[in-house]
Amino acid sequence: MSSRITWQVSDTAPVTVVRLRGPLDLGTMRPVHRVLDRALAAQPDALVVDLEEVTVRDRLALSVFAATARRAAEWPAVPVVLCAPPPAAARWLAESTTCRVVPVSRDCAEATRVAGAAAAPRLQARLEPVAEACRRARELVVDACTRWNLPEAAGPAAVVLSELVGNVVRHAGTPMQVTLTLRRPYLHLAVVDGSRAAARPAGADLRAEGGRGLLLVRELAQRWGSVPAGQGKAVWAMVAGT
């Protein structure tokens, strides 16, 4: 019996659909996790995973979808919906914690509607690695918080995004994409650059002139992190919106 799983990714629409085909078990869940990560790296409005042609050999492998949904909720802050699971898989999903994290629809059309309806408002900008980028980042936060009526988030979010952008300017030195997404109760901030080096806070040397930007991010954000994204990385943070 083949242990190979294949996939087809349709990403021409705002909602990306990944159609899986073949056996899902503890061995094939790893490539599934990778392909779903790659789909999220393109920052779609939402992600649908079609399970119609999947044979689930090990119910524990279904946890890959909950892990993907949790990752997507942090960055790129998009909903994930499963659709058309075979009867046995549908029953196992209903009995597991996965359904608490990932909604399940009967078919791909319904899942696309559900995912699209759950998509969050966004603002995006492409910035060059110059000092002026930090000022532009603060302007984007003011624009977003005015548009989405988040006056209390404007101050801390402006500092956080400015520091994330400044980190790219100082260390990565590549063009970057900045994304602000509203998924209440949080304002999600993300900066994708062209460097694979993970962002890490510097040591707390109080005599140093710089290097404390990510420490400040850690203090002001509810959560933050750095994950691979395409040929570079995404550094994201969640700031309370209300």
Coordinates of N, CA and C in Angstrom, one line a residue:
M1 N 0.8 -1.2 0.0 CA 0.0 0.0 0.0 C 0.9 1.2 0.0
S2 N 0.6 2.2 -0.9 CA 1.4 3.4 -1.0 C 1.3 4.2 0.3
S3 N 2.4 4.8 0.6 CA 2.5 5.7 1.8 C 2.7 7.1 1.4
R4 N 2.5 7.4 0.1 CA 2.7 8.7 -0.5 C 1.5 9.6 -0.5
I5 N 1.5 10.8 -0.1 CA 0.4 11.7 -0.2 C 0.8 12.8 -1.1
T6 N -0.2 13.3 -1.9 CA 0.1 14.3 -2.9 C -0.9 15.5 -2.6
W7 N -0.6 16.6 -3.3 CA -1.5 17.8 -3.1 C -1.5 18.6 -4.3
Q8 N -2.6 19.4 -4.4 CA -2.7 20.4 -5.4 C -3.1 21.7 -4.7
V9 N -2.4 22.8 -5.0 CA -2.7 24.1 -4.4 C -3.3 25.0 -5.4
S10 N -4.4 25.6 -5.1 CA -5.1 26.6 -6.0 C -5.1 27.9 -5.2
D11 N -4.2 28.8 -5.7 CA -4.0 30.0 -4.9 C -4.2 31.3 -5.8
T12 N -5.1 31.1 -6.8 CA -5.4 32.2 -7.7 C -6.4 33.2 -7.1
A13 N -7.2 32.7 -6.2 CA -8.2 33.5 -5.5 C -7.8 33.9 -4.1
P14 N -8.5 34.9 -3.5 CA -8.1 35.3 -2.1 C -8.1 34.1 -1.2
V15 N -9.0 33.1 -1.4 CA -9.0 31.9 -0.5 C -8.2 30.8 -1.2
T16 N -7.1 30.4 -0.6 CA -6.3 29.3 -1.1 C -6.9 28.0 -0.7
V17 N -6.9 27.1 -1.7 CA -7.5 25.7 -1.5 C -6.3 24.7 -1.7
V18 N -6.1 23.9 -0.7 CA -5.1 22.8 -0.8 C -5.9 21.5 -0.9
R19 N -5.8 20.8 -2.0 CA -6.5 19.5 -2.1 C -5.5 18.4 -1.9
L20 N -5.7 17.6 -0.9 CA -4.8 16.5 -0.5 C -5.4 15.2 -1.1
R21 N -4.5 14.3 -1.5 CA -4.9 13.0 -2.0 C -3.9 11.9 -1.6
G22 N -4.5 10.8 -1.0 CA -3.7 9.7 -0.5 C -3.8 9.5 1.0
P23 N -2.9 8.7 1.5 CA -3.0 8.3 2.9 C -2.4 9.3 3.9
L24 N -3.2 9.6 4.9 CA -2.7 10.5 6.0 C -2.4 9.7 7.2
D25 N -1.1 9.7 7.6 CA -0.7 8.9 8.8 C 0.5 9.7 9.5
L26 N 1.1 9.1 10.5 CA 2.2 9.9 11.2 C 3.4 10.1 10.3
G27 N 3.5 9.4 9.2 CA 4.6 9.6 8.3 C 4.3 10.7 7.3
T28 N 3.1 10.7 6.8 CA 2.8 11.7 5.7 C 2.3 13.0 6.3
M29 N 2.0 13.1 7.6 CA 1.6 14.3 8.1 C 2.7 15.4 8.1
R30 N 3.9 15.0 8.0 CA 5.0 16.0 8.0 C 5.0 16.7 6.6
P31 N 5.0 16.0 5.5 CA 4.9 16.8 4.2 C 3.6 17.6 4.1
V32 N 2.5 17.1 4.7 CA 1.3 17.9 4.7 C 1.5 19.2 5.5
H33 N 2.2 19.1 6.7 CA 2.4 20.3 7.5 C 3.3 21.3 6.7
R34 N 4.3 20.8 5.9 CA 5.1 21.7 5.2 C 4.4 22.4 4.0
V35 N 3.5 21.6 3.3 CA 2.8 22.3 2.2 C 1.8 23.3 2.7
L36 N 1.2 23.0 3.9 CA 0.2 24.0 4.4 C 1.0 25.2 4.9
D37 N 2.2 25.0 5.5 CA 3.0 26.2 5.9 C 3.4 27.0 4.7
R38 N 3.7 26.4 3.6 CA 4.1 27.1 2.4 C 2.9 27.9 1.9
A39 N 1.7 27.3 2.0 CA 0.5 28.0 1.5 C 0.2 29.2 2.4
L40 N 0.4 29.1 3.7 CA 0.2 30.3 4.6 C 1.3 31.3 4.4
A41 N 2.5 31.0 3.9 CA 3.5 32.0 3.7 C 3.2 33.0 2.6
A42 N 2.2 32.6 1.7 CA 1.8 33.5 0.7 C 0.7 34.5 1.2
Q43 N 0.4 34.4 2.5 CA -0.6 35.3 3.2 C -1.9 35.4 2.5
P44 N -2.6 34.2 2.2 CA -3.9 34.3 1.6 C -4.9 34.9 2.6
D45 N -6.1 35.3 2.1 CA -7.1 35.8 3.0 C -7.7 34.6 3.9
A46 N -7.6 33.4 3.4 CA -8.1 32.2 4.2 C -7.5 31.0 3.5
L47 N -7.6 29.9 4.2 CA -7.0 28.6 3.7 C -8.1 27.5 3.9
V48 N -8.4 26.8 2.8 CA -9.3 25.7 2.8 C -8.5 24.4 2.5
V49 N -8.7 23.4 3.3 CA -8.0 22.1 3.1 C -9.1 21.0 2.7
D50 N -9.0 20.5 1.5 CA -9.9 19.6 0.9 C -9.5 18.2 1.2
L51 N -10.3 17.4 2.0 CA -9.9 16.1 2.4 C -10.7 15.0 1.7
E52 N -11.4 15.3 0.6 CA -12.3 14.4 0.0 C -11.6 13.1 -0.4
E53 N -10.3 13.2 -0.9 CA -9.6 12.0 -1.4 C -8.5 11.6 -0.5
V54 N -8.7 11.8 0.8 CA -7.7 11.4 1.8 C -8.2 10.2 2.5
T55 N -7.3 9.3 2.8 CA -7.6 8.1 3.6 C -6.8 8.3 4.9
V56 N -7.5 8.4 6.0 CA -6.8 8.6 7.3 C -6.5 7.3 7.9
R57 N -5.2 7.0 8.0 CA -4.8 5.7 8.6 C -4.6 5.8 10.1
D58 N -4.3 7.0 10.6 CA -4.0 7.2 12.0 C -4.7 8.5 12.4
R59 N -5.6 8.3 13.3 CA -6.4 9.5 13.7 C -5.5 10.6 14.4
L60 N -4.4 10.2 14.9 CA -3.5 11.2 15.6 C -2.9 12.1 14.5
A61 N -2.9 11.7 13.3 CA -2.3 12.5 12.2 C -3.2 13.7 11.9
L62 N -4.5 13.7 12.3 CA -5.4 14.8 12.1 C -5.0 16.0 12.9
S63 N -4.1 15.8 13.9 CA -3.6 16.9 14.7 C -2.8 17.9 13.9
V64 N -2.4 17.5 12.7 CA -1.6 18.5 11.8 C -2.5 19.7 11.4
F65 N -3.8 19.5 11.3 CA -4.7 20.6 10.9 C -4.9 21.5 12.1
A66 N -5.0 21.0 13.3 CA -5.1 21.9 14.4 C -3.8 22.7 14.6
A67 N -2.7 22.1 14.4 CA -1.4 22.8 14.5 C -1.3 23.9 13.4
T68 N -1.8 23.6 12.2 CA -1.8 24.6 11.1 C -2.7 25.8 11.5
A69 N -3.9 25.5 12.0 CA -4.8 26.5 12.4 C -4.3 27.4 13.5
R70 N -3.6 26.8 14.4 CA -3.0 27.6 15.5 C -1.9 28.5 15.0
R71 N -1.1 28.0 14.1 CA -0.1 28.8 13.5 C -0.7 29.9 12.7
A72 N -1.7 29.6 11.9 CA -2.4 30.6 11.0 C -3.0 31.7 11.8
A73 N -3.5 31.4 13.0 CA -4.2 32.4 13.9 C -3.2 33.4 14.4
E74 N -1.9 33.1 14.5 CA -0.9 34.0 14.9 C -0.3 34.8 13.7
W75 N 0.1 34.0 12.7 CA 0.6 34.6 11.4 C 0.3 33.6 10.4
P76 N -0.3 34.0 9.3 CA -0.7 35.4 8.9 C -2.0 35.9 9.3
A77 N -2.5 35.3 10.4 CA -3.8 35.8 11.0 C -5.0 35.5 10.0
V78 N -5.1 34.3 9.6 CA -6.1 33.9 8.6 C -6.9 32.7 9.1
P79 N -8.2 32.6 8.7 CA -8.9 31.4 9.1 C -8.6 30.1 8.3
V80 N -8.7 29.0 8.9 CA -8.4 27.7 8.2 C -9.7 26.9 8.3
V81 N -10.2 26.3 7.2 CA -11.4 25.5 7.2 C -11.1 24.2 6.5
L82 N -11.6 23.0 7.1 CA -11.4 21.7 6.4 C -12.8 21.4 5.7
C83 N -12.7 20.6 4.6 CA -13.9 20.2 4.0 C -13.9 18.8 3.5
A84 N -15.1 18.2 3.3 CA -15.3 17.0 2.7 C -14.5 15.8 3.3
P85 N -14.4 15.7 4.6 CA -13.6 14.5 5.1 C -14.5 13.2 4.9
P86 N -13.8 12.1 4.6 CA -14.5 10.8 4.5 C -15.2 10.5 5.8
P87 N -16.2 9.6 5.8 CA -17.0 9.4 7.0 C -16.2 9.1 8.3
A88 N -15.2 8.2 8.2 CA -14.4 7.8 9.4 C -13.6 9.0 9.9
A89 N -13.0 9.8 8.9 CA -12.3 11.0 9.3 C -13.2 12.0 9.9
A90 N -14.4 12.2 9.4 CA -15.3 13.1 10.0 C -15.7 12.8 11.4
R91 N -15.9 11.5 11.6 CA -16.2 11.1 13.0 C -15.0 11.3 13.9
W92 N -13.8 11.0 13.5 CA -12.6 11.2 14.4 C -12.4 12.7 14.6
L93 N -12.7 13.5 13.6 CA -12.5 15.0 13.8 C -13.5 15.5 14.8
A94 N -14.7 15.0 14.8 CA -15.8 15.4 15.7 C -15.4 15.0 17.1
E95 N -14.7 13.8 17.3 CA -14.4 13.3 18.6 C -13.1 13.9 19.2
S96 N -12.4 14.6 18.3 CA -11.1 15.2 18.8 C -11.2 16.7 19.1
T97 N -10.1 17.2 19.5 CA -10.0 18.7 19.8 C -9.9 19.5 18.5
T98 N -9.6 18.8 17.4 CA -9.3 19.5 16.1 C -10.5 20.4 15.7
C99 N -11.7 19.9 15.9 CA -12.9 20.6 15.5 C -13.1 21.9 16.3
R100 N -12.6 21.9 17.5 CA -12.7 23.1 18.3 C -11.8 24.2 17.8
V101 N -10.8 23.8 17.0 CA -9.9 24.8 16.4 C -10.2 25.1 15.0
V102 N -10.6 24.1 14.2 CA -10.8 24.2 12.8 C -12.2 23.8 12.4
P103 N -13.0 24.7 11.8 CA -14.3 24.3 11.4 C -14.2 23.3 10.2
V104 N -15.3 22.5 10.1 CA -15.3 21.5 9.0 C -16.6 21.7 8.2
S105 N -16.5 21.8 6.9 CA -17.6 22.0 6.0 C -17.8 20.7 5.2
R106 N -19.0 20.6 4.7 CA -19.4 19.3 3.9 C -18.8 19.3 2.6
D107 N -18.5 20.4 1.9 CA -17.9 20.4 0.6 C -17.0 21.7 0.5
C108 N -16.3 21.7 -0.7 CA -15.3 22.8 -0.9 C -16.0 24.1 -1.1
A109 N -17.1 24.1 -1.8 CA -17.8 25.4 -2.0 C -18.3 26.0 -0.7
E110 N -18.9 25.2 0.2 CA -19.3 25.7 1.4 C -18.1 26.2 2.3
A111 N -17.0 25.4 2.3 CA -15.8 25.8 3.0 C -15.3 27.1 2.5
T112 N -15.3 27.3 1.2 CA -14.7 28.6 0.7 C -15.6 29.8 1.1
R113 N -16.9 29.6 1.1 CA -17.8 30.6 1.6 C -17.5 30.9 3.1
V114 N -17.4 29.9 3.9 CA -17.2 30.1 5.3 C -15.9 30.8 5.6
A115 N -14.8 30.3 4.9 CA -13.5 30.9 5.1 C -13.5 32.3 4.6
G116 N -14.1 32.6 3.5 CA -14.1 34.0 3.0 C -14.8 34.9 3.9
A117 N -15.9 34.4 4.5 CA -16.7 35.3 5.4 C -15.9 35.6 6.7
A118 N -15.0 34.6 7.1 CA -14.3 34.8 8.3 C -13.0 35.6 8.1
A119 N -12.7 35.9 6.8 CA -11.4 36.6 6.5 C -11.4 38.0 7.2
A120 N -10.3 38.4 7.7 CA -10.2 39.7 8.4 C -9.7 40.8 7.6
P121 N -10.1 42.1 7.9 CA -9.6 43.2 7.2 C -8.1 43.4 7.3
R122 N -7.5 43.9 6.3 CA -6.0 44.0 6.3 C -5.6 45.3 5.6
L123 N -4.4 45.8 6.0 CA -3.7 46.8 5.3 C -2.3 46.3 5.0
Q124 N -1.8 46.5 3.8 CA -0.4 46.0 3.5 C 0.4 47.1 2.8
A125 N 1.7 47.0 2.9 CA 2.6 48.0 2.2 C 3.9 47.3 2.0
R126 N 4.5 47.7 0.9 CA 5.9 47.2 0.6 C 6.9 48.3 0.9
L127 N 7.8 48.0 1.8 CA 8.8 49.1 2.2 C 10.2 48.7 1.9
E128 N 11.0 49.7 1.6 CA 12.4 49.5 1.4 C 13.2 49.6 2.7
P129 N 14.4 49.0 2.8 CA 15.1 49.0 4.1 C 15.9 50.3 4.3
V130 N 15.1 51.3 4.5 CA 15.7 52.7 4.8 C 15.1 53.2 6.1
A131 N 15.8 54.2 6.7 CA 15.3 54.7 7.9 C 13.9 55.3 7.8
E132 N 13.5 55.8 6.7 CA 12.2 56.4 6.5 C 11.1 55.3 6.6
A133 N 11.4 54.0 6.5 CA 10.5 52.9 6.7 C 9.8 52.9 8.0
C134 N 10.5 53.3 9.1 CA 10.0 53.3 10.4 C 8.9 54.3 10.6
R135 N 9.1 55.5 10.0 CA 8.0 56.5 10.0 C 6.8 56.0 9.2
R136 N 7.0 55.4 8.1 CA 5.9 54.9 7.3 C 5.2 53.8 8.0
A137 N 5.9 53.0 8.8 CA 5.2 52.0 9.6 C 4.3 52.6 10.6
R138 N 4.7 53.7 11.3 CA 3.9 54.3 12.3 C 2.7 54.9 11.6
E139 N 2.8 55.5 10.4 CA 1.7 56.0 9.7 C 0.7 55.0 9.3
L140 N 1.1 53.8 9.0 CA 0.2 52.7 8.7 C -0.6 52.3 9.9
V141 N 0.0 52.3 11.1 CA -0.7 52.0 12.3 C -1.8 53.0 12.6
V142 N -1.4 54.3 12.4 CA -2.4 55.3 12.7 C -3.6 55.2 11.7
D143 N -3.3 54.9 10.5 CA -4.3 54.7 9.5 C -5.2 53.5 9.8
A144 N -4.6 52.4 10.2 CA -5.4 51.2 10.5 C -6.2 51.4 11.8
C145 N -5.7 52.0 12.8 CA -6.4 52.2 14.1 C -7.5 53.3 13.9
T146 N -7.3 54.2 13.0 CA -8.4 55.2 12.7 C -9.5 54.5 12.0
R147 N -9.1 53.7 10.9 CA -10.1 53.0 10.1 C -10.9 52.0 10.9
W148 N -10.2 51.3 11.8 CA -10.9 50.2 12.5 C -11.3 50.6 13.9
N149 N -11.2 51.9 14.3 CA -11.7 52.4 15.6 C -11.0 51.7 16.7
L150 N -9.6 51.8 16.7 CA -8.8 51.2 17.8 C -7.9 52.2 18.4
P151 N -8.5 53.3 19.0 CA -7.6 54.3 19.5 C -6.6 53.9 20.6
E152 N -7.0 52.9 21.4 CA -6.1 52.5 22.5 C -4.9 51.7 22.0
A153 N -5.1 51.1 20.9 CA -4.0 50.2 20.3 C -3.0 51.0 19.6
A154 N -3.3 52.3 19.2 CA -2.4 53.0 18.3 C -1.0 53.2 18.8
G155 N -0.9 53.6 20.1 CA 0.4 53.9 20.7 C 1.3 52.7 20.7
P156 N 0.9 51.6 21.4 CA 1.7 50.5 21.5 C 2.0 49.8 20.2
A157 N 0.9 49.8 19.3 CA 1.1 49.1 18.0 C 2.1 49.9 17.1
A158 N 2.1 51.2 17.2 CA 3.0 52.0 16.4 C 4.5 51.7 16.9
V159 N 4.7 51.6 18.2 CA 6.0 51.3 18.7 C 6.5 49.9 18.2
V160 N 5.6 48.9 18.4 CA 5.9 47.5 18.0 C 6.2 47.4 16.5
L161 N 5.4 48.0 15.7 CA 5.6 47.8 14.2 C 6.9 48.6 13.8
S162 N 7.1 49.8 14.4 CA 8.3 50.5 14.1 C 9.6 49.7 14.5
E163 N 9.5 49.0 15.6 CA 10.7 48.2 16.0 C 10.9 47.0 15.1
L164 N 9.8 46.4 14.7 CA 9.9 45.2 13.7 C 10.5 45.7 12.4
V165 N 10.0 46.8 11.9 CA 10.6 47.4 10.7 C 12.0 47.8 10.9
G166 N 12.3 48.4 12.0 CA 13.7 48.9 12.3 C 14.6 47.7 12.4
N167 N 14.1 46.6 12.9 CA 15.0 45.4 12.9 C 15.4 44.9 11.6
V168 N 14.5 45.0 10.6 CA 14.8 44.6 9.2 C 15.8 45.6 8.6
V169 N 15.6 46.9 8.9 CA 16.5 47.9 8.3 C 17.9 47.7 8.9
R170 N 18.0 47.4 10.2 CA 19.3 47.3 10.8 C 20.0 45.9 10.5
H171 N 19.3 44.9 10.4 CA 19.9 43.5 10.4 C 19.7 42.8 9.0
A172 N 18.5 42.8 8.5 CA 18.2 42.0 7.3 C 18.6 42.8 6.1
G173 N 18.3 44.1 6.0 CA 18.7 44.9 4.9 C 18.0 44.6 3.6
T174 N 16.8 44.0 3.6 CA 16.1 43.6 2.4 C 14.8 44.3 2.3
P175 N 14.2 44.4 1.2 CA 12.8 44.9 1.1 C 11.9 44.1 1.9
M176 N 10.8 44.7 2.4 CA 9.9 44.0 3.3 C 8.5 44.2 3.0
Q177 N 7.6 43.3 3.4 CA 6.2 43.5 3.3 C 5.6 43.6 4.7
V178 N 4.9 44.7 4.9 CA 4.3 44.9 6.2 C 2.8 44.7 6.1
T179 N 2.2 43.9 7.1 CA 0.8 43.6 7.0 C 0.2 43.9 8.4
L180 N -0.9 44.6 8.4 CA -1.7 44.8 9.6 C -3.1 44.1 9.4
T181 N -3.5 43.3 10.3 CA -4.7 42.5 10.2 C -5.5 42.7 11.5
L182 N -6.8 42.9 11.4 CA -7.6 43.0 12.6 C -8.4 41.7 12.8
R183 N -8.0 41.0 13.8 CA -8.8 39.8 14.2 C -9.1 40.0 15.7
R184 N -10.2 40.6 16.0 CA -10.5 41.0 17.4 C -10.4 39.8 18.3
P185 N -9.9 40.0 19.5 CA -9.6 41.3 20.1 C -8.1 41.8 19.9
Y186 N -7.5 41.3 18.8 CA -6.1 41.7 18.6 C -5.9 42.4 17.2
L187 N -4.9 43.3 17.2 CA -4.4 43.8 16.0 C -3.1 43.0 15.7
H188 N -3.0 42.4 14.6 CA -1.9 41.5 14.2 C -0.9 42.4 13.3
L189 N 0.3 42.4 13.7 CA 1.3 43.1 12.9 C 2.3 42.1 12.4
A190 N 2.7 42.2 11.2 CA 3.7 41.3 10.6 C 4.6 42.0 9.6
V191 N 5.9 41.6 9.6 CA 6.9 42.1 8.7 C 7.6 40.9 8.1
V192 N 7.5 40.7 6.8 CA 8.2 39.6 6.1 C 9.4 40.2 5.3
D193 N 10.6 39.7 5.6 CA 11.8 40.2 4.9 C 12.4 39.0 4.2
G194 N 13.6 39.3 3.6 CA 14.3 38.3 2.8 C 15.4 37.6 3.4
S195 N 15.5 37.7 4.8 CA 16.6 37.0 5.5 C 16.0 35.8 6.3
R196 N 16.7 34.7 6.2 CA 16.3 33.5 7.0 C 16.7 33.5 8.4
A197 N 17.5 34.5 8.8 CA 18.0 34.5 10.2 C 16.8 34.8 11.1
A198 N 16.6 34.0 12.1 CA 15.5 34.2 13.0 C 15.7 35.5 13.9
A199 N 14.6 36.2 14.1 CA 14.7 37.4 15.0 C 14.7 37.0 16.4
R200 N 15.8 37.4 17.2 CA 15.9 37.1 18.6 C 16.2 38.4 19.4
P201 N 15.6 38.5 20.6 CA 16.0 39.7 21.4 C 17.5 39.6 21.8
A202 N 18.1 40.8 21.8 CA 19.5 40.9 22.2 C 19.6 40.7 23.7
G203 N 20.8 40.6 24.2 CA 21.0 40.5 25.7 C 20.6 41.9 26.3
A204 N 20.2 41.8 27.5 CA 19.7 43.1 28.2 C 20.9 43.9 28.8
D205 N 21.7 44.4 27.9 CA 22.8 45.3 28.3 C 22.4 46.7 28.3
L206 N 22.1 47.2 29.5 CA 21.6 48.5 29.7 C 22.5 49.6 29.2
R207 N 23.8 49.3 29.0 CA 24.8 50.3 28.6 C 24.8 50.4 27.1
A208 N 24.2 49.4 26.4 CA 24.3 49.4 24.9 C 23.4 50.5 24.3
E209 N 23.8 51.1 23.2 CA 23.1 52.1 22.6 C 21.8 51.6 21.8
G210 N 21.9 50.3 21.4 CA 20.8 49.8 20.7 C 20.6 48.3 21.0
G211 N 19.8 47.6 20.2 CA 19.6 46.2 20.4 C 18.5 45.8 21.3
R212 N 17.7 46.8 21.8 CA 16.6 46.5 22.7 C 15.3 46.5 22.1
G213 N 15.2 46.6 20.7 CA 13.9 46.7 20.0 C 13.0 45.6 20.3
L214 N 13.5 44.3 20.1 CA 12.7 43.2 20.3 C 12.3 42.9 21.7
L215 N 13.2 43.4 22.6 CA 12.8 43.3 24.1 C 11.6 44.2 24.3
L216 N 11.5 45.4 23.6 CA 10.4 46.3 23.8 C 9.2 45.6 23.1
V217 N 9.3 45.0 22.0 CA 8.2 44.3 21.4 C 7.7 43.2 22.3
R218 N 8.5 42.5 22.9 CA 8.1 41.4 23.9 C 7.3 42.0 25.0
E219 N 7.7 43.2 25.5 CA 6.9 43.8 26.6 C 5.6 44.3 26.2
L220 N 5.5 44.9 25.0 CA 4.2 45.6 24.6 C 3.2 44.6 23.9
A221 N 3.7 43.5 23.3 CA 2.8 42.6 22.6 C 2.3 41.5 23.5
Q222 N 1.1 41.0 23.2 CA 0.5 39.9 23.9 C 1.3 38.6 23.6
R223 N 1.7 38.5 22.3 CA 2.5 37.4 21.8 C 3.3 37.9 20.6
W224 N 4.5 37.3 20.4 CA 5.2 37.6 19.2 C 6.0 36.4 18.8
G225 N 6.5 36.4 17.5 CA 7.3 35.3 17.1 C 8.0 35.5 15.8
S226 N 8.8 34.6 15.4 CA 9.6 34.6 14.1 C 9.5 33.3 13.5
V227 N 9.0 33.2 12.2 CA 8.8 31.9 11.5 C 9.4 32.0 10.1
P228 N 9.8 30.9 9.5 CA 10.3 31.0 8.1 C 9.1 31.3 7.2
A229 N 9.4 32.1 6.2 CA 8.3 32.5 5.2 C 9.0 32.6 3.8
G230 N 8.7 31.6 3.0 CA 9.3 31.7 1.6 C 10.8 31.6 1.7
Q231 N 11.5 32.6 1.1 CA 13.0 32.6 1.1 C 13.5 33.5 2.3
G232 N 12.6 34.0 3.1 CA 13.0 34.8 4.3 C 12.2 34.4 5.5
K233 N 11.8 35.3 6.3 CA 11.1 35.0 7.5 C 10.0 36.1 7.7
A234 N 9.0 35.7 8.6 CA 8.0 36.7 9.1 C 8.2 36.9 10.6
V235 N 8.2 38.1 11.0 CA 8.2 38.4 12.4 C 6.9 39.1 12.7
W236 N 6.1 38.5 13.6 CA 4.8 38.9 13.9 C 4.6 39.3 15.4
A237 N 3.6 40.1 15.6 CA 3.2 40.4 17.0 C 1.7 40.7 17.1
M238 N 1.2 40.4 18.2 CA -0.3 40.6 18.5 C -0.4 41.7 19.6
V239 N -1.1 42.7 19.3 CA -1.3 43.8 20.2 C -2.8 43.9 20.6
A240 N -3.1 44.1 21.8 CA -4.5 44.1 22.2 C -5.2 45.3 21.5
G241 N -6.4 45.0 20.9 CA -7.1 46.0 20.1 C -8.0 46.9 20.9
T242 N -8.4 46.4 22.1 CA -9.4 47.2 22.8 C -8.9 47.3 24.3

